[in-house]
Amino acid sequence: MGGRHLVILGAGASIASHRRNAEANGFCLPSMNDLPKVVDMSDILSQLPEEILCDNFEELYGNIYEWDANSRFLEEINNRIYRYFAALELPMEPTIYDYLVMSLRDKDVIATFNWDPFLFQAWWRNYLHGSSPGLLFLHGNVAIGYNEEIEGIGWAGTIGKRTHKYFEPTKLMYPVKHKNYTDDVFIKEQWKRFEKCLQDSKRVTVFGYSAPKSDVEAISAMQKAWGTPEQRNLEQFELIDIREENEVKASWDGFIHSHHYDYCTDFFRSSLALYPRRAFEAYMMQCFPCTPEEAFVEAVPIPQNEIHTFDEMWEWYEPLIKQEEEDRERYMNSK
């Protein structure tokens, strides 16, 4: 039916994937609060004034920045975080990220605030199977390189086989109270596309992103692009989060029209897993059925416990992909 499904990822998505399928090299996946411990910043913290220390990493980083914006400690923290996240790797088995990529089509978009390389790794190893969604990296990403000349992305630090252009590693946006999303060329372009996607999307899934109040600029830009709830009375928000429903919904009240939202605590109970590659169509059929029977769309859930290999996963998705290709060919022949 052509409508775009936009998925917004936060740290909770990567943590959920890691809990189900542990990182390949045995690394932990840190949240913002335990980042200093996991990345081991104890030697740095011991040299900082006691009055600027705190348990929350976002606040800690902001305190250091306000104390000395040019501090050598900030540079060292940045380098350690980059090295740690760049070493992360998905295991060689289907993960939540693989199911996420396979459950969307090329009309859809995944936008992530995460630094880890999981999304791009999953996209890369699945892109030959069906049409894959577009990707946006809103805070930079350790896997992504950018070439300003061709305005293209690729694996960070590599030269493209077709373009013969070098993909410069992208900078990561670290937690400060007021981020400037226009300072960096790559980040600016990513946000420009993201805002356009928000404007155009009819279904939005937010997976593990808490919309922190500290990220003032991000929420403001998203709100401006989305508009008011009254302006989005046909759009549907979906929230995947382990927090209590009331708490999660409160984070997104400025985006949700009335009761137009779904909530679950598990990816495999979301529309993405219940109606893979058809989540938007299922929603539209329920809202505007052609017949009374069509208002009750039967789910086709991913049989996660029966899939153990990539070949098994790709085989399960194949009938859905084949139907899309046949429909596209039929449409082109009718023009």
Coordinates of C-alpha atoms in Angstrom, one line a residue:
M1 CA 0.0 0.0 0.0
G2 CA 3.1 2.2 -0.1
G3 CA 3.0 3.7 3.4
R4 CA 6.3 4.1 5.2
H5 CA 7.1 2.4 8.5
L6 CA 9.7 4.3 10.5
V7 CA 11.5 2.5 13.3
I8 CA 13.5 4.6 15.9
L9 CA 16.1 2.7 17.9
G10 CA 17.6 3.5 21.2
A11 CA 20.0 1.7 23.5
G12 CA 17.2 -0.6 24.7
A13 CA 17.1 -2.2 21.3
S14 CA 20.8 -3.2 21.4
I15 CA 20.5 -4.4 25.0
A16 CA 17.5 -6.6 24.1
S17 CA 19.3 -8.1 21.2
H18 CA 22.4 -8.7 23.3
R19 CA 20.4 -10.4 26.1
R20 CA 18.9 -12.8 23.5
N21 CA 22.1 -13.4 21.5
A22 CA 25.3 -12.5 23.3
E23 CA 27.9 -10.4 21.6
A24 CA 30.3 -12.5 19.5
N25 CA 33.5 -11.6 21.4
G26 CA 32.1 -11.8 24.9
F27 CA 31.9 -8.0 25.4
C28 CA 29.2 -6.4 27.6
L29 CA 26.8 -3.9 26.0
P30 CA 26.7 -0.9 28.3
S31 CA 23.8 1.4 29.1
M32 CA 24.6 5.1 29.6
N33 CA 24.7 4.7 33.4
D34 CA 27.2 1.8 33.5
L35 CA 29.3 3.1 30.5
P36 CA 32.2 4.4 32.7
K37 CA 32.5 1.0 34.4
V38 CA 32.3 -1.1 31.3
V39 CA 34.7 1.0 29.2
D40 CA 36.9 1.5 32.4
M41 CA 37.2 5.2 33.0
S42 CA 38.3 4.8 36.6
D43 CA 41.7 6.4 36.1
I44 CA 40.1 9.4 34.4
L45 CA 37.4 9.8 37.0
S46 CA 40.0 9.8 39.8
Q47 CA 41.6 12.9 38.4
L48 CA 38.4 14.9 38.1
P49 CA 37.1 17.4 40.8
E50 CA 34.7 15.5 43.1
E51 CA 32.0 18.1 42.8
I52 CA 31.4 17.3 39.1
L53 CA 31.3 13.5 39.5
C54 CA 27.9 11.7 39.3
D55 CA 26.5 8.3 38.5
N56 CA 24.7 9.2 35.3
F57 CA 27.2 9.3 32.4
E58 CA 25.2 11.9 30.4
E59 CA 25.3 14.3 33.3
L60 CA 28.9 13.4 34.1
Y61 CA 30.0 14.2 30.5
G62 CA 28.0 17.4 30.5
N63 CA 29.7 18.4 33.8
I64 CA 33.1 17.8 32.4
Y65 CA 32.2 19.7 29.3
E66 CA 31.0 22.7 31.3
W67 CA 34.0 22.5 33.6
D68 CA 36.5 22.5 30.6
A69 CA 35.2 22.1 27.1
N70 CA 38.7 21.5 25.8
S71 CA 39.6 19.0 28.5
R72 CA 42.0 16.3 27.5
F73 CA 39.8 14.0 29.6
L74 CA 36.9 14.4 27.1
E75 CA 39.1 13.4 24.2
E76 CA 40.4 10.3 26.0
I77 CA 36.8 9.4 27.0
N78 CA 35.7 9.8 23.4
N79 CA 38.6 7.6 22.1
R80 CA 37.9 4.8 24.6
I81 CA 34.2 4.7 23.8
Y82 CA 34.9 4.6 20.1
R83 CA 37.4 1.8 20.4
Y84 CA 35.1 -0.3 22.7
F85 CA 32.0 0.0 20.5
A86 CA 34.0 -0.5 17.3
A87 CA 35.1 -3.9 18.6
L88 CA 31.5 -5.2 19.1
E89 CA 30.1 -7.8 16.7
L90 CA 26.9 -9.7 16.2
P91 CA 27.1 -13.5 16.7
M92 CA 26.8 -15.7 13.7
E93 CA 23.1 -16.6 14.3
P94 CA 19.8 -14.7 13.7
T95 CA 19.4 -11.9 16.2
I96 CA 16.7 -9.3 16.9
Y97 CA 18.6 -7.0 14.6
D98 CA 18.4 -9.5 11.7
Y99 CA 14.7 -10.0 12.2
L100 CA 14.2 -6.3 12.3
V101 CA 16.0 -5.7 9.0
M102 CA 14.2 -8.6 7.4
S103 CA 10.8 -7.5 8.6
L104 CA 10.9 -4.2 6.7
R105 CA 11.1 -3.3 3.1
D106 CA 12.8 -0.7 1.0
K107 CA 10.0 1.8 1.5
D108 CA 10.7 1.7 5.2
V109 CA 13.5 3.4 7.3
I110 CA 15.3 2.5 10.5
A111 CA 16.8 5.5 12.4
T112 CA 19.2 4.7 15.3
F113 CA 20.7 6.8 18.1
N114 CA 23.1 4.0 18.9
W115 CA 26.8 4.0 18.4
D116 CA 27.2 0.2 18.2
P117 CA 27.6 -1.5 14.7
F118 CA 24.8 -4.0 15.1
L119 CA 22.3 -2.4 12.8
F120 CA 24.7 -2.0 9.9
Q121 CA 26.1 -5.5 10.5
A122 CA 22.6 -7.0 10.3
W123 CA 21.7 -4.9 7.2
W124 CA 24.9 -5.9 5.5
R125 CA 24.5 -9.7 5.9
N126 CA 20.8 -9.7 4.9
Y127 CA 20.6 -7.1 2.1
L128 CA 20.7 -9.8 -0.7
H129 CA 17.4 -11.2 0.7
G130 CA 14.5 -9.0 -0.3
S131 CA 14.4 -5.3 -0.5
S132 CA 16.1 -3.8 2.6
P133 CA 15.1 -0.7 4.6
G134 CA 17.0 2.6 4.5
L135 CA 19.2 3.4 7.5
L136 CA 19.9 6.6 9.3
F137 CA 22.5 7.2 12.1
L138 CA 21.4 10.1 14.2
H139 CA 24.3 10.3 16.6
G140 CA 27.0 8.9 14.3
N141 CA 28.1 5.2 14.3
V142 CA 31.4 3.3 14.7
A143 CA 30.6 1.2 11.6
I144 CA 29.7 4.0 9.3
G145 CA 32.0 6.0 7.1
Y146 CA 30.9 9.0 5.0
N147 CA 32.2 10.5 1.8
E148 CA 31.2 14.1 1.5
E149 CA 32.0 14.3 -2.3
I150 CA 29.5 11.6 -3.2
E151 CA 27.3 12.1 -0.1
G152 CA 27.5 8.3 0.4
I153 CA 28.0 6.0 3.3
G154 CA 30.0 2.7 3.6
W155 CA 32.1 0.7 6.0
A156 CA 34.2 3.2 8.1
G157 CA 37.8 3.4 7.0
T158 CA 37.3 1.5 3.7
I159 CA 37.4 2.4 0.0
G160 CA 34.2 1.7 -2.0
K161 CA 34.6 -1.0 -4.7
R162 CA 32.4 0.9 -7.2
T163 CA 33.1 4.5 -6.2
H164 CA 36.8 4.1 -5.3
K165 CA 36.1 6.7 -2.7
Y166 CA 37.2 6.6 1.0
F167 CA 34.6 6.5 3.7
E168 CA 35.9 8.7 6.5
P169 CA 34.8 7.3 10.0
T170 CA 31.9 9.4 11.3
K171 CA 32.1 11.3 14.6
L172 CA 30.0 10.2 17.5
M173 CA 27.8 12.7 19.2
Y174 CA 28.5 12.5 22.9
P175 CA 26.0 13.5 25.6
V176 CA 25.9 17.2 26.2
K177 CA 22.7 19.1 27.2
H178 CA 22.4 21.0 23.9
K179 CA 23.6 19.1 20.9
N180 CA 24.1 21.0 17.6
Y181 CA 22.9 18.7 14.8
T182 CA 24.1 21.1 12.1
D183 CA 27.8 21.2 13.0
D184 CA 28.8 18.0 11.3
V185 CA 28.0 17.5 7.6
F186 CA 27.1 13.8 8.0
I187 CA 24.9 14.3 11.1
K188 CA 23.2 17.3 9.5
E189 CA 22.3 15.2 6.4
Q190 CA 21.1 12.3 8.5
W191 CA 18.7 14.6 10.5
K192 CA 17.4 16.3 7.4
R193 CA 16.4 12.9 6.0
F194 CA 15.0 11.7 9.4
E195 CA 12.8 14.8 9.7
K196 CA 11.4 14.2 6.2
C197 CA 10.7 10.5 7.2
L198 CA 8.9 11.6 10.3
Q199 CA 6.7 14.0 8.3
D200 CA 5.8 11.2 5.8
S201 CA 5.4 8.2 8.0
K202 CA 2.1 6.8 8.9
R203 CA 3.4 4.2 11.4
V204 CA 6.2 4.7 13.8
T205 CA 7.8 2.2 16.1
V206 CA 10.1 3.4 18.9
F207 CA 12.2 0.5 20.2
G208 CA 14.2 1.1 23.4
Y209 CA 14.6 4.8 23.0
S210 CA 13.5 6.7 26.2
A211 CA 13.4 10.2 24.6
P212 CA 15.6 11.6 27.4
K213 CA 14.9 15.1 28.6
S214 CA 18.7 15.8 28.4
D215 CA 18.5 15.4 24.6
V216 CA 16.6 18.7 24.2
E217 CA 17.6 19.4 20.6
A218 CA 16.6 15.9 19.4
I219 CA 13.2 16.0 20.9
S220 CA 12.6 19.5 19.7
A221 CA 13.5 18.6 16.1
M222 CA 11.4 15.5 16.1
Q223 CA 8.4 17.4 17.5
K224 CA 8.7 20.1 14.9
A225 CA 8.8 17.5 12.1
W226 CA 6.0 15.4 13.4
G227 CA 3.6 18.2 14.4
T228 CA 1.0 18.1 17.1
P229 CA -1.1 15.0 18.0
E230 CA -4.2 16.6 16.6
Q231 CA -2.4 16.8 13.2
R232 CA -1.6 13.1 13.3
N233 CA -5.0 11.6 14.0
L234 CA -4.6 8.7 11.6
E235 CA -1.0 7.8 12.4
Q236 CA -0.1 5.0 14.8
F237 CA 2.8 5.0 17.3
E238 CA 4.2 1.7 18.7
L239 CA 6.3 1.6 21.8
I240 CA 8.6 -1.4 22.6
D241 CA 10.1 -0.8 26.0
I242 CA 10.6 -2.8 29.3
R243 CA 9.5 0.2 31.4
E244 CA 5.9 0.5 32.6
E245 CA 3.4 1.5 30.0
N246 CA 2.4 4.7 31.6
E247 CA 6.0 5.9 32.0
V248 CA 6.8 5.1 28.4
K249 CA 3.6 6.7 27.0
A250 CA 4.3 9.8 29.1
S251 CA 7.7 10.2 27.2
W252 CA 5.8 10.3 23.9
D253 CA 2.5 12.1 24.8
G254 CA 3.5 15.0 22.6
F255 CA 3.4 12.7 19.6
I256 CA 0.5 10.3 20.2
H257 CA -3.1 11.2 19.2
S258 CA -5.5 9.9 21.8
H259 CA -5.4 6.1 22.0
H260 CA -3.4 5.7 18.7
Y261 CA -0.6 3.7 20.1
D262 CA 0.5 0.1 20.9
Y263 CA 2.7 -1.0 23.7
C264 CA 4.7 -4.2 24.3
T265 CA 7.8 -5.2 26.2
D266 CA 9.2 -7.7 23.7
F267 CA 10.2 -7.3 20.1
F268 CA 8.5 -10.6 19.2
R269 CA 5.2 -9.2 20.4
S270 CA 5.4 -6.1 18.2
S271 CA 3.9 -5.4 14.8
L272 CA 7.3 -6.0 13.2
A273 CA 7.3 -9.6 14.4
L274 CA 3.6 -10.3 14.2
Y275 CA 3.2 -8.9 10.7
P276 CA 6.7 -9.0 9.2
R277 CA 7.1 -6.9 6.0
R278 CA 3.3 -6.1 6.3
A279 CA 3.0 -4.1 9.5
F280 CA 1.7 -1.0 7.7
E281 CA -0.7 -2.9 5.6
A282 CA -2.1 -4.7 8.6
Y283 CA -2.7 -1.4 10.4
M284 CA -4.4 0.1 7.4
M285 CA -6.7 -2.9 6.8
Q286 CA -7.8 -2.6 10.4
C287 CA -8.5 1.1 10.1
F288 CA -10.1 1.1 6.6
P289 CA -11.3 -2.5 5.8
C290 CA -12.9 -3.1 2.5
T291 CA -15.2 -5.8 4.1
P292 CA -16.0 -6.5 7.8
E293 CA -13.9 -9.6 7.7
E294 CA -10.8 -7.7 6.6
A295 CA -10.9 -5.6 9.9
F296 CA -9.5 -8.7 11.7
V297 CA -6.1 -9.3 10.1
E298 CA -4.5 -12.6 11.0
A299 CA -1.0 -12.3 12.4
V300 CA 1.9 -14.3 10.8
P301 CA 4.4 -14.3 13.7
I302 CA 8.0 -15.0 13.2
P303 CA 8.6 -18.6 14.5
Q304 CA 11.7 -17.5 16.5
N305 CA 12.0 -20.8 18.4
E306 CA 12.0 -22.9 15.2
I307 CA 14.7 -20.8 13.5
H308 CA 18.3 -21.5 14.3
T309 CA 20.3 -20.6 11.2
F310 CA 20.3 -17.8 8.6
D311 CA 19.3 -20.2 5.9
E312 CA 16.2 -21.2 7.9
M313 CA 15.4 -17.5 8.5
W314 CA 15.8 -16.5 4.9
E315 CA 13.7 -19.5 3.8
W316 CA 10.9 -18.5 6.2
Y317 CA 10.8 -14.9 4.7
E318 CA 11.0 -16.1 1.1
P319 CA 7.3 -16.4 0.4
L320 CA 6.7 -12.9 1.6
I321 CA 9.5 -11.6 -0.5
K322 CA 8.3 -13.5 -3.5
Q323 CA 4.8 -12.1 -3.2
E324 CA 6.3 -8.5 -3.1
E325 CA 8.3 -9.2 -6.3
E326 CA 5.3 -10.6 -8.1
D327 CA 3.1 -7.6 -7.0
R328 CA 5.8 -5.2 -8.2
E329 CA 6.1 -6.9 -11.6
R330 CA 2.3 -7.0 -12.0
Y331 CA 2.2 -3.3 -11.2
M332 CA 5.0 -2.4 -13.6
N333 CA 3.3 -4.4 -16.4
S334 CA 0.0 -2.6 -15.8
K335 CA 1.5 0.8 -16.4

